[in-house]
Amino acid sequence: MILIGRYLSPFTRRVAVSLLRLDLPFERQALTAWADLEALRKLNPVGRVPALILDDGEMIFESGAILDEIDRMVGPERALLPADGPERRAALRVTSVALGIMDKAAAARYERVMRPENKIHTPWVEHNIGQARSGLQWLNTELATPPKSVSQAVISAVVAYDFIEFAMSDLVDLSQFPALRDLALRCRDLEAFRETRPEIDL
Ligand SMILES: N[C@@H](CCC(=O)N[C@@H](CS)C(=O)NCC(=O)O)C(=O)O
């Protein structure tokens, strides 16, 4: 399989961490919508990452759809999201908040890096960061009891936290989320997280 995207993209990174945790081999092409839009549009009509090319050449895009497919590849015993019941709903809640944080942090980042400096609308950056902060607060409470396994909920929460730390720690005081920070620090020692640290190039 070939995973398309840079690890700076938290959506790509949560897929990469999941593939590594599940021992599913893959290669990677670090395309971006900025440098490689035409090539990316051939893989995903919207021209966004991540996309996954399966061994037979079939394409899947959107991180949620990719993760759903790779959980099916390994079967319910090894799947990173519980199959049903309250455990699945709880995991989906955590994963959805983590995705919301990624969306909001990405919106704030685009406002800062895509616009000429005199056109950056600071209240819009603050609005998005405020929503990301409130998601982090919720995750910090929800994950206060250290989870027993590295499920999709943990992967997505830690990847969301790491993205904020890597790309906008000047805007968010991460010491306000100690349980989440401890979880992220513990995960940092695991190979799947270590091998997918975001590329330095911001
Ligand atoms: N909901 C999508 C979000 C994907 C996304 O926003 N990817 C960003 C990178 S972090 C992207 O490709 N942005 C380029 C663009 O929107 O032009 C998913 O979960 O895969």
PDB file of C-alpha atoms and ligand atoms in Angstrom:
ATOM      1  CA  MET A   1       0.000   0.000   0.000  1.00  0.00           C
ATOM      2  CA  ILE A   2       1.067   3.596  -0.510  1.00  0.00           C
ATOM      3  CA  LEU A   3       0.064   6.339   1.930  1.00  0.00           C
ATOM      4  CA  ILE A   4      -0.061   9.807   0.411  1.00  0.00           C
ATOM      5  CA  GLY A   5       0.707  12.822   2.605  1.00  0.00           C
ATOM      6  CA  ARG A   6       3.206  14.430   4.955  1.00  0.00           C
ATOM      7  CA  TYR A   7       3.251  13.673   8.670  1.00  0.00           C
ATOM      8  CA  LEU A   8       2.785  17.355   9.333  1.00  0.00           C
ATOM      9  CA  SER A   9      -0.837  16.609   8.328  1.00  0.00           C
ATOM     10  CA  PRO A  10      -2.425  15.164  11.479  1.00  0.00           C
ATOM     11  CA  PHE A  11      -5.005  13.389   9.298  1.00  0.00           C
ATOM     12  CA  THR A  12      -2.213  11.594   7.418  1.00  0.00           C
ATOM     13  CA  ARG A  13      -0.277  10.932  10.596  1.00  0.00           C
ATOM     14  CA  ARG A  14      -3.168   9.217  12.392  1.00  0.00           C
ATOM     15  CA  VAL A  15      -3.442   6.835   9.441  1.00  0.00           C
ATOM     16  CA  ALA A  16       0.332   6.194   9.434  1.00  0.00           C
ATOM     17  CA  VAL A  17       0.426   5.529  13.195  1.00  0.00           C
ATOM     18  CA  SER A  18      -2.518   3.136  12.811  1.00  0.00           C
ATOM     19  CA  LEU A  19      -0.869   1.230   9.935  1.00  0.00           C
ATOM     20  CA  LEU A  20       2.352   0.908  11.941  1.00  0.00           C
ATOM     21  CA  ARG A  21       0.553  -0.206  15.112  1.00  0.00           C
ATOM     22  CA  LEU A  22      -1.248  -2.867  13.084  1.00  0.00           C
ATOM     23  CA  ASP A  23       1.969  -4.018  11.348  1.00  0.00           C
ATOM     24  CA  LEU A  24       0.499  -3.286   7.929  1.00  0.00           C
ATOM     25  CA  PRO A  25       3.417  -2.498   5.594  1.00  0.00           C
ATOM     26  CA  PHE A  26       3.205   0.634   3.455  1.00  0.00           C
ATOM     27  CA  GLU A  27       5.320   3.024   1.451  1.00  0.00           C
ATOM     28  CA  ARG A  28       4.753   6.745   1.552  1.00  0.00           C
ATOM     29  CA  GLN A  29       4.670   9.589  -0.941  1.00  0.00           C
ATOM     30  CA  ALA A  30       4.881  12.913   0.892  1.00  0.00           C
ATOM     31  CA  LEU A  31       2.741  14.906  -1.574  1.00  0.00           C
ATOM     32  CA  THR A  32       1.061  18.178  -0.557  1.00  0.00           C
ATOM     33  CA  ALA A  33      -1.823  20.180  -1.956  1.00  0.00           C
ATOM     34  CA  TRP A  34       0.571  23.112  -2.355  1.00  0.00           C
ATOM     35  CA  ALA A  35       3.450  21.515  -4.272  1.00  0.00           C
ATOM     36  CA  ASP A  36       1.684  18.597  -5.970  1.00  0.00           C
ATOM     37  CA  LEU A  37      -1.951  19.604  -6.489  1.00  0.00           C
ATOM     38  CA  GLU A  38      -2.328  18.113  -9.977  1.00  0.00           C
ATOM     39  CA  ALA A  39      -0.847  14.752  -8.926  1.00  0.00           C
ATOM     40  CA  LEU A  40      -2.970  14.777  -5.779  1.00  0.00           C
ATOM     41  CA  ARG A  41      -6.194  15.452  -7.705  1.00  0.00           C
ATOM     42  CA  LYS A  42      -5.609  12.223  -9.627  1.00  0.00           C
ATOM     43  CA  LEU A  43      -5.613  10.368  -6.297  1.00  0.00           C
ATOM     44  CA  ASN A  44      -8.365  12.325  -4.527  1.00  0.00           C
ATOM     45  CA  PRO A  45     -10.682  14.530  -6.606  1.00  0.00           C
ATOM     46  CA  VAL A  46     -10.628  17.204  -3.909  1.00  0.00           C
ATOM     47  CA  GLY A  47      -6.810  17.252  -3.893  1.00  0.00           C
ATOM     48  CA  ARG A  48      -6.313  16.697  -0.170  1.00  0.00           C
ATOM     49  CA  VAL A  49      -4.275  14.275   1.900  1.00  0.00           C
ATOM     50  CA  PRO A  50      -4.362  11.587   3.143  1.00  0.00           C
ATOM     51  CA  ALA A  51      -5.119   9.065   0.419  1.00  0.00           C
ATOM     52  CA  LEU A  52      -4.254   5.381   0.485  1.00  0.00           C
ATOM     53  CA  ILE A  53      -3.489   3.345  -2.624  1.00  0.00           C
ATOM     54  CA  LEU A  54      -4.302  -0.303  -1.966  1.00  0.00           C
ATOM     55  CA  ASP A  55      -2.148  -3.155  -3.315  1.00  0.00           C
ATOM     56  CA  ASP A  56      -4.504  -3.632  -6.284  1.00  0.00           C
ATOM     57  CA  GLY A  57      -4.359   0.106  -7.120  1.00  0.00           C
ATOM     58  CA  GLU A  58      -7.753   0.980  -5.647  1.00  0.00           C
ATOM     59  CA  MET A  59      -7.878   4.392  -3.920  1.00  0.00           C
ATOM     60  CA  ILE A  60      -9.379   5.424  -0.594  1.00  0.00           C
ATOM     61  CA  PHE A  61      -9.341   8.988   0.727  1.00  0.00           C
ATOM     62  CA  GLU A  62     -10.513  10.772   3.913  1.00  0.00           C
ATOM     63  CA  SER A  63      -8.730   9.567   7.027  1.00  0.00           C
ATOM     64  CA  GLY A  64     -11.941   8.164   8.593  1.00  0.00           C
ATOM     65  CA  ALA A  65     -12.730   6.069   5.509  1.00  0.00           C
ATOM     66  CA  ILE A  66      -9.114   4.818   5.345  1.00  0.00           C
ATOM     67  CA  LEU A  67      -9.108   3.867   9.031  1.00  0.00           C
ATOM     68  CA  ASP A  68     -12.425   2.063   8.647  1.00  0.00           C
ATOM     69  CA  GLU A  69     -10.951   0.025   5.783  1.00  0.00           C
ATOM     70  CA  ILE A  70      -7.729  -0.869   7.609  1.00  0.00           C
ATOM     71  CA  ASP A  71      -9.721  -1.972  10.679  1.00  0.00           C
ATOM     72  CA  ARG A  72     -11.611  -4.307   8.340  1.00  0.00           C
ATOM     73  CA  MET A  73      -8.326  -5.635   6.918  1.00  0.00           C
ATOM     74  CA  VAL A  74      -7.180  -6.807  10.354  1.00  0.00           C
ATOM     75  CA  GLY A  75     -10.595  -7.961  11.614  1.00  0.00           C
ATOM     76  CA  PRO A  76     -12.555  -7.177  14.789  1.00  0.00           C
ATOM     77  CA  GLU A  77     -10.049  -8.741  17.209  1.00  0.00           C
ATOM     78  CA  ARG A  78      -7.248  -6.332  16.227  1.00  0.00           C
ATOM     79  CA  ALA A  79      -9.316  -3.379  14.998  1.00  0.00           C
ATOM     80  CA  LEU A  80      -8.367  -0.049  16.610  1.00  0.00           C
ATOM     81  CA  LEU A  81     -12.010   1.015  17.051  1.00  0.00           C
ATOM     82  CA  PRO A  82     -14.283  -1.243  19.112  1.00  0.00           C
ATOM     83  CA  ALA A  83     -16.911  -2.985  16.946  1.00  0.00           C
ATOM     84  CA  ASP A  84     -20.027  -1.767  18.768  1.00  0.00           C
ATOM     85  CA  GLY A  85     -21.757  -0.785  21.983  1.00  0.00           C
ATOM     86  CA  PRO A  86     -20.828   1.906  24.510  1.00  0.00           C
ATOM     87  CA  GLU A  87     -17.091   1.317  23.955  1.00  0.00           C
ATOM     88  CA  ARG A  88     -17.453   2.170  20.280  1.00  0.00           C
ATOM     89  CA  ARG A  89     -19.564   5.241  20.998  1.00  0.00           C
ATOM     90  CA  ALA A  90     -17.084   6.471  23.618  1.00  0.00           C
ATOM     91  CA  ALA A  91     -14.152   5.919  21.228  1.00  0.00           C
ATOM     92  CA  LEU A  92     -16.026   7.724  18.435  1.00  0.00           C
ATOM     93  CA  ARG A  93     -16.670  10.689  20.743  1.00  0.00           C
ATOM     94  CA  VAL A  94     -12.961  11.018  21.585  1.00  0.00           C
ATOM     95  CA  THR A  95     -11.949  10.519  17.957  1.00  0.00           C
ATOM     96  CA  SER A  96     -14.486  13.111  16.764  1.00  0.00           C
ATOM     97  CA  VAL A  97     -13.254  15.717  19.251  1.00  0.00           C
ATOM     98  CA  ALA A  98      -9.665  14.982  18.189  1.00  0.00           C
ATOM     99  CA  LEU A  99     -10.677  15.468  14.533  1.00  0.00           C
ATOM    100  CA  GLY A 100     -12.448  18.705  15.445  1.00  0.00           C
ATOM    101  CA  ILE A 101      -9.237  19.955  17.084  1.00  0.00           C
ATOM    102  CA  MET A 102      -7.256  19.051  13.958  1.00  0.00           C
ATOM    103  CA  ASP A 103      -9.788  20.892  11.742  1.00  0.00           C
ATOM    104  CA  LYS A 104      -9.780  23.993  13.945  1.00  0.00           C
ATOM    105  CA  ALA A 105      -6.001  24.059  14.361  1.00  0.00           C
ATOM    106  CA  ALA A 106      -5.565  23.617  10.601  1.00  0.00           C
ATOM    107  CA  ALA A 107      -7.988  26.510   9.933  1.00  0.00           C
ATOM    108  CA  ALA A 108      -6.026  28.750  12.314  1.00  0.00           C
ATOM    109  CA  ARG A 109      -2.748  27.699  10.752  1.00  0.00           C
ATOM    110  CA  TYR A 110      -3.960  28.334   7.190  1.00  0.00           C
ATOM    111  CA  GLU A 111      -5.067  31.827   8.245  1.00  0.00           C
ATOM    112  CA  ARG A 112      -1.562  32.484   9.555  1.00  0.00           C
ATOM    113  CA  VAL A 113       0.533  30.911   6.815  1.00  0.00           C
ATOM    114  CA  MET A 114      -1.548  31.358   3.649  1.00  0.00           C
ATOM    115  CA  ARG A 115      -2.323  35.057   3.859  1.00  0.00           C
ATOM    116  CA  PRO A 116      -0.103  38.089   3.442  1.00  0.00           C
ATOM    117  CA  GLU A 117       0.716  39.371   6.911  1.00  0.00           C
ATOM    118  CA  ASN A 118      -1.460  42.498   6.623  1.00  0.00           C
ATOM    119  CA  LYS A 119      -4.496  40.374   5.669  1.00  0.00           C
ATOM    120  CA  ILE A 120      -4.410  37.942   8.601  1.00  0.00           C
ATOM    121  CA  HIS A 121      -7.651  38.282  10.554  1.00  0.00           C
ATOM    122  CA  THR A 122      -6.557  37.705  14.142  1.00  0.00           C
ATOM    123  CA  PRO A 123     -10.101  37.291  15.568  1.00  0.00           C
ATOM    124  CA  TRP A 124     -10.620  34.358  13.169  1.00  0.00           C
ATOM    125  CA  VAL A 125      -7.340  32.765  14.330  1.00  0.00           C
ATOM    126  CA  GLU A 126      -8.462  33.267  17.951  1.00  0.00           C
ATOM    127  CA  HIS A 127     -11.915  31.860  17.232  1.00  0.00           C
ATOM    128  CA  ASN A 128     -10.487  28.638  15.818  1.00  0.00           C
ATOM    129  CA  ILE A 129      -7.828  28.318  18.485  1.00  0.00           C
ATOM    130  CA  GLY A 130     -10.483  28.872  21.161  1.00  0.00           C
ATOM    131  CA  GLN A 131     -12.443  25.918  19.782  1.00  0.00           C
ATOM    132  CA  ALA A 132      -9.294  23.769  19.622  1.00  0.00           C
ATOM    133  CA  ARG A 133      -8.474  24.706  23.234  1.00  0.00           C
ATOM    134  CA  SER A 134     -11.929  23.730  24.380  1.00  0.00           C
ATOM    135  CA  GLY A 135     -11.595  20.375  22.596  1.00  0.00           C
ATOM    136  CA  LEU A 136      -8.223  19.816  24.285  1.00  0.00           C
ATOM    137  CA  GLN A 137      -9.807  20.592  27.663  1.00  0.00           C
ATOM    138  CA  TRP A 138     -12.506  17.986  27.044  1.00  0.00           C
ATOM    139  CA  LEU A 139      -9.956  15.372  25.941  1.00  0.00           C
ATOM    140  CA  ASN A 140      -7.835  16.145  29.003  1.00  0.00           C
ATOM    141  CA  THR A 141     -10.784  15.288  31.270  1.00  0.00           C
ATOM    142  CA  GLU A 142     -11.931  12.328  29.210  1.00  0.00           C
ATOM    143  CA  LEU A 143      -8.456  10.735  29.125  1.00  0.00           C
ATOM    144  CA  ALA A 144      -7.540  11.584  32.730  1.00  0.00           C
ATOM    145  CA  THR A 145      -7.494   7.880  33.588  1.00  0.00           C
ATOM    146  CA  PRO A 146      -4.645   6.535  31.463  1.00  0.00           C
ATOM    147  CA  PRO A 147      -6.122   4.292  28.725  1.00  0.00           C
ATOM    148  CA  LYS A 148      -5.032   0.638  28.840  1.00  0.00           C
ATOM    149  CA  SER A 149      -4.389   0.256  25.126  1.00  0.00           C
ATOM    150  CA  VAL A 150      -3.367   2.361  22.147  1.00  0.00           C
ATOM    151  CA  SER A 151      -6.780   2.463  20.483  1.00  0.00           C
ATOM    152  CA  GLN A 152      -7.865   4.777  17.673  1.00  0.00           C
ATOM    153  CA  ALA A 153      -9.162   7.172  20.337  1.00  0.00           C
ATOM    154  CA  VAL A 154      -5.663   7.417  21.861  1.00  0.00           C
ATOM    155  CA  ILE A 155      -3.936   7.667  18.480  1.00  0.00           C
ATOM    156  CA  SER A 156      -6.186  10.486  17.253  1.00  0.00           C
ATOM    157  CA  ALA A 157      -6.087  12.384  20.568  1.00  0.00           C
ATOM    158  CA  VAL A 158      -2.282  12.235  20.757  1.00  0.00           C
ATOM    159  CA  VAL A 159      -1.847  13.169  17.091  1.00  0.00           C
ATOM    160  CA  ALA A 160      -4.157  16.185  17.593  1.00  0.00           C
ATOM    161  CA  TYR A 161      -2.162  17.244  20.689  1.00  0.00           C
ATOM    162  CA  ASP A 162       1.171  16.775  18.880  1.00  0.00           C
ATOM    163  CA  PHE A 163      -0.029  18.853  15.917  1.00  0.00           C
ATOM    164  CA  ILE A 164      -0.853  21.791  18.183  1.00  0.00           C
ATOM    165  CA  GLU A 165       2.478  21.402  19.970  1.00  0.00           C
ATOM    166  CA  PHE A 166       4.395  21.208  16.725  1.00  0.00           C
ATOM    167  CA  ALA A 167       2.620  23.889  14.708  1.00  0.00           C
ATOM    168  CA  MET A 168       1.152  26.407  17.150  1.00  0.00           C
ATOM    169  CA  SER A 169       2.482  26.031  20.674  1.00  0.00           C
ATOM    170  CA  ASP A 170       2.862  29.833  20.733  1.00  0.00           C
ATOM    171  CA  LEU A 171      -0.957  30.126  20.759  1.00  0.00           C
ATOM    172  CA  VAL A 172      -1.933  27.334  23.139  1.00  0.00           C
ATOM    173  CA  ASP A 173      -0.611  26.851  26.669  1.00  0.00           C
ATOM    174  CA  LEU A 174      -0.315  23.068  26.632  1.00  0.00           C
ATOM    175  CA  SER A 175       0.523  22.899  30.358  1.00  0.00           C
ATOM    176  CA  GLN A 176      -3.238  23.357  30.878  1.00  0.00           C
ATOM    177  CA  PHE A 177      -3.799  19.807  29.651  1.00  0.00           C
ATOM    178  CA  PRO A 178      -1.502  17.694  31.863  1.00  0.00           C
ATOM    179  CA  ALA A 179      -3.260  14.341  31.415  1.00  0.00           C
ATOM    180  CA  LEU A 180      -3.184  14.693  27.655  1.00  0.00           C
ATOM    181  CA  ARG A 181       0.434  15.846  27.736  1.00  0.00           C
ATOM    182  CA  ASP A 182       1.421  12.798  29.845  1.00  0.00           C
ATOM    183  CA  LEU A 183      -0.351  10.495  27.411  1.00  0.00           C
ATOM    184  CA  ALA A 184       1.390  12.171  24.442  1.00  0.00           C
ATOM    185  CA  LEU A 185       4.766  11.872  26.179  1.00  0.00           C
ATOM    186  CA  ARG A 186       4.207   8.174  26.844  1.00  0.00           C
ATOM    187  CA  CYS A 187       3.210   7.572  23.225  1.00  0.00           C
ATOM    188  CA  ARG A 188       6.319   9.413  22.013  1.00  0.00           C
ATOM    189  CA  ASP A 189       8.374   6.382  23.121  1.00  0.00           C
ATOM    190  CA  LEU A 190       6.399   4.048  20.869  1.00  0.00           C
ATOM    191  CA  GLU A 191       7.889   3.321  17.469  1.00  0.00           C
ATOM    192  CA  ALA A 192       4.716   4.186  15.532  1.00  0.00           C
ATOM    193  CA  PHE A 193       4.670   7.699  16.989  1.00  0.00           C
ATOM    194  CA  ARG A 194       8.439   8.158  16.895  1.00  0.00           C
ATOM    195  CA  GLU A 195       8.704   7.190  13.231  1.00  0.00           C
ATOM    196  CA  THR A 196       5.948   9.591  12.199  1.00  0.00           C
ATOM    197  CA  ARG A 197       7.076  12.779  13.924  1.00  0.00           C
ATOM    198  CA  PRO A 198       6.062  15.669  11.632  1.00  0.00           C
ATOM    199  CA  GLU A 199       8.630  16.777   9.102  1.00  0.00           C
ATOM    200  CA  ILE A 200      10.466  19.896  10.233  1.00  0.00           C
ATOM    201  CA  ASP A 201       9.473  21.938   7.186  1.00  0.00           C
ATOM    202  CA  LEU A 202       6.521  24.102   8.334  1.00  0.00           C
TER     203      LEU A 202
HETATM  204  N1  LIG B   1     -11.465  15.424   6.673  1.00  0.00           N
HETATM  205  C1  LIG B   1     -10.219  15.178   5.979  1.00  0.00           C
HETATM  206  C2  LIG B   1      -9.290  16.365   6.190  1.00  0.00           C
HETATM  207  C3  LIG B   1      -8.054  16.287   5.294  1.00  0.00           C
HETATM  208  C4  LIG B   1      -7.306  17.620   5.235  1.00  0.00           C
HETATM  209  O1  LIG B   1      -7.810  18.678   5.623  1.00  0.00           O
HETATM  210  N2  LIG B   1      -6.056  17.557   4.741  1.00  0.00           N
HETATM  211  C5  LIG B   1      -5.255  18.751   4.611  1.00  0.00           C
HETATM  212  C6  LIG B   1      -3.850  18.534   5.164  1.00  0.00           C
HETATM  213  S1  LIG B   1      -3.852  18.568   6.903  1.00  0.00           S
HETATM  214  C7  LIG B   1      -5.082  19.102   3.149  1.00  0.00           C
HETATM  215  O2  LIG B   1      -4.801  18.248   2.325  1.00  0.00           O
HETATM  216  N3  LIG B   1      -5.233  20.401   2.852  1.00  0.00           N
HETATM  217  C8  LIG B   1      -5.026  20.930   1.559  1.00  0.00           C
HETATM  218  C9  LIG B   1      -6.180  21.742   1.099  1.00  0.00           C
HETATM  219  O3  LIG B   1      -7.243  21.743   1.773  1.00  0.00           O
HETATM  220  O4  LIG B   1      -6.046  22.370   0.058  1.00  0.00           O
HETATM  221  C10 LIG B   1      -9.616  13.864   6.472  1.00  0.00           C
HETATM  222  O5  LIG B   1      -9.932  13.455   7.604  1.00  0.00           O
HETATM  223  O6  LIG B   1      -8.851  13.216   5.715  1.00  0.00           O
END
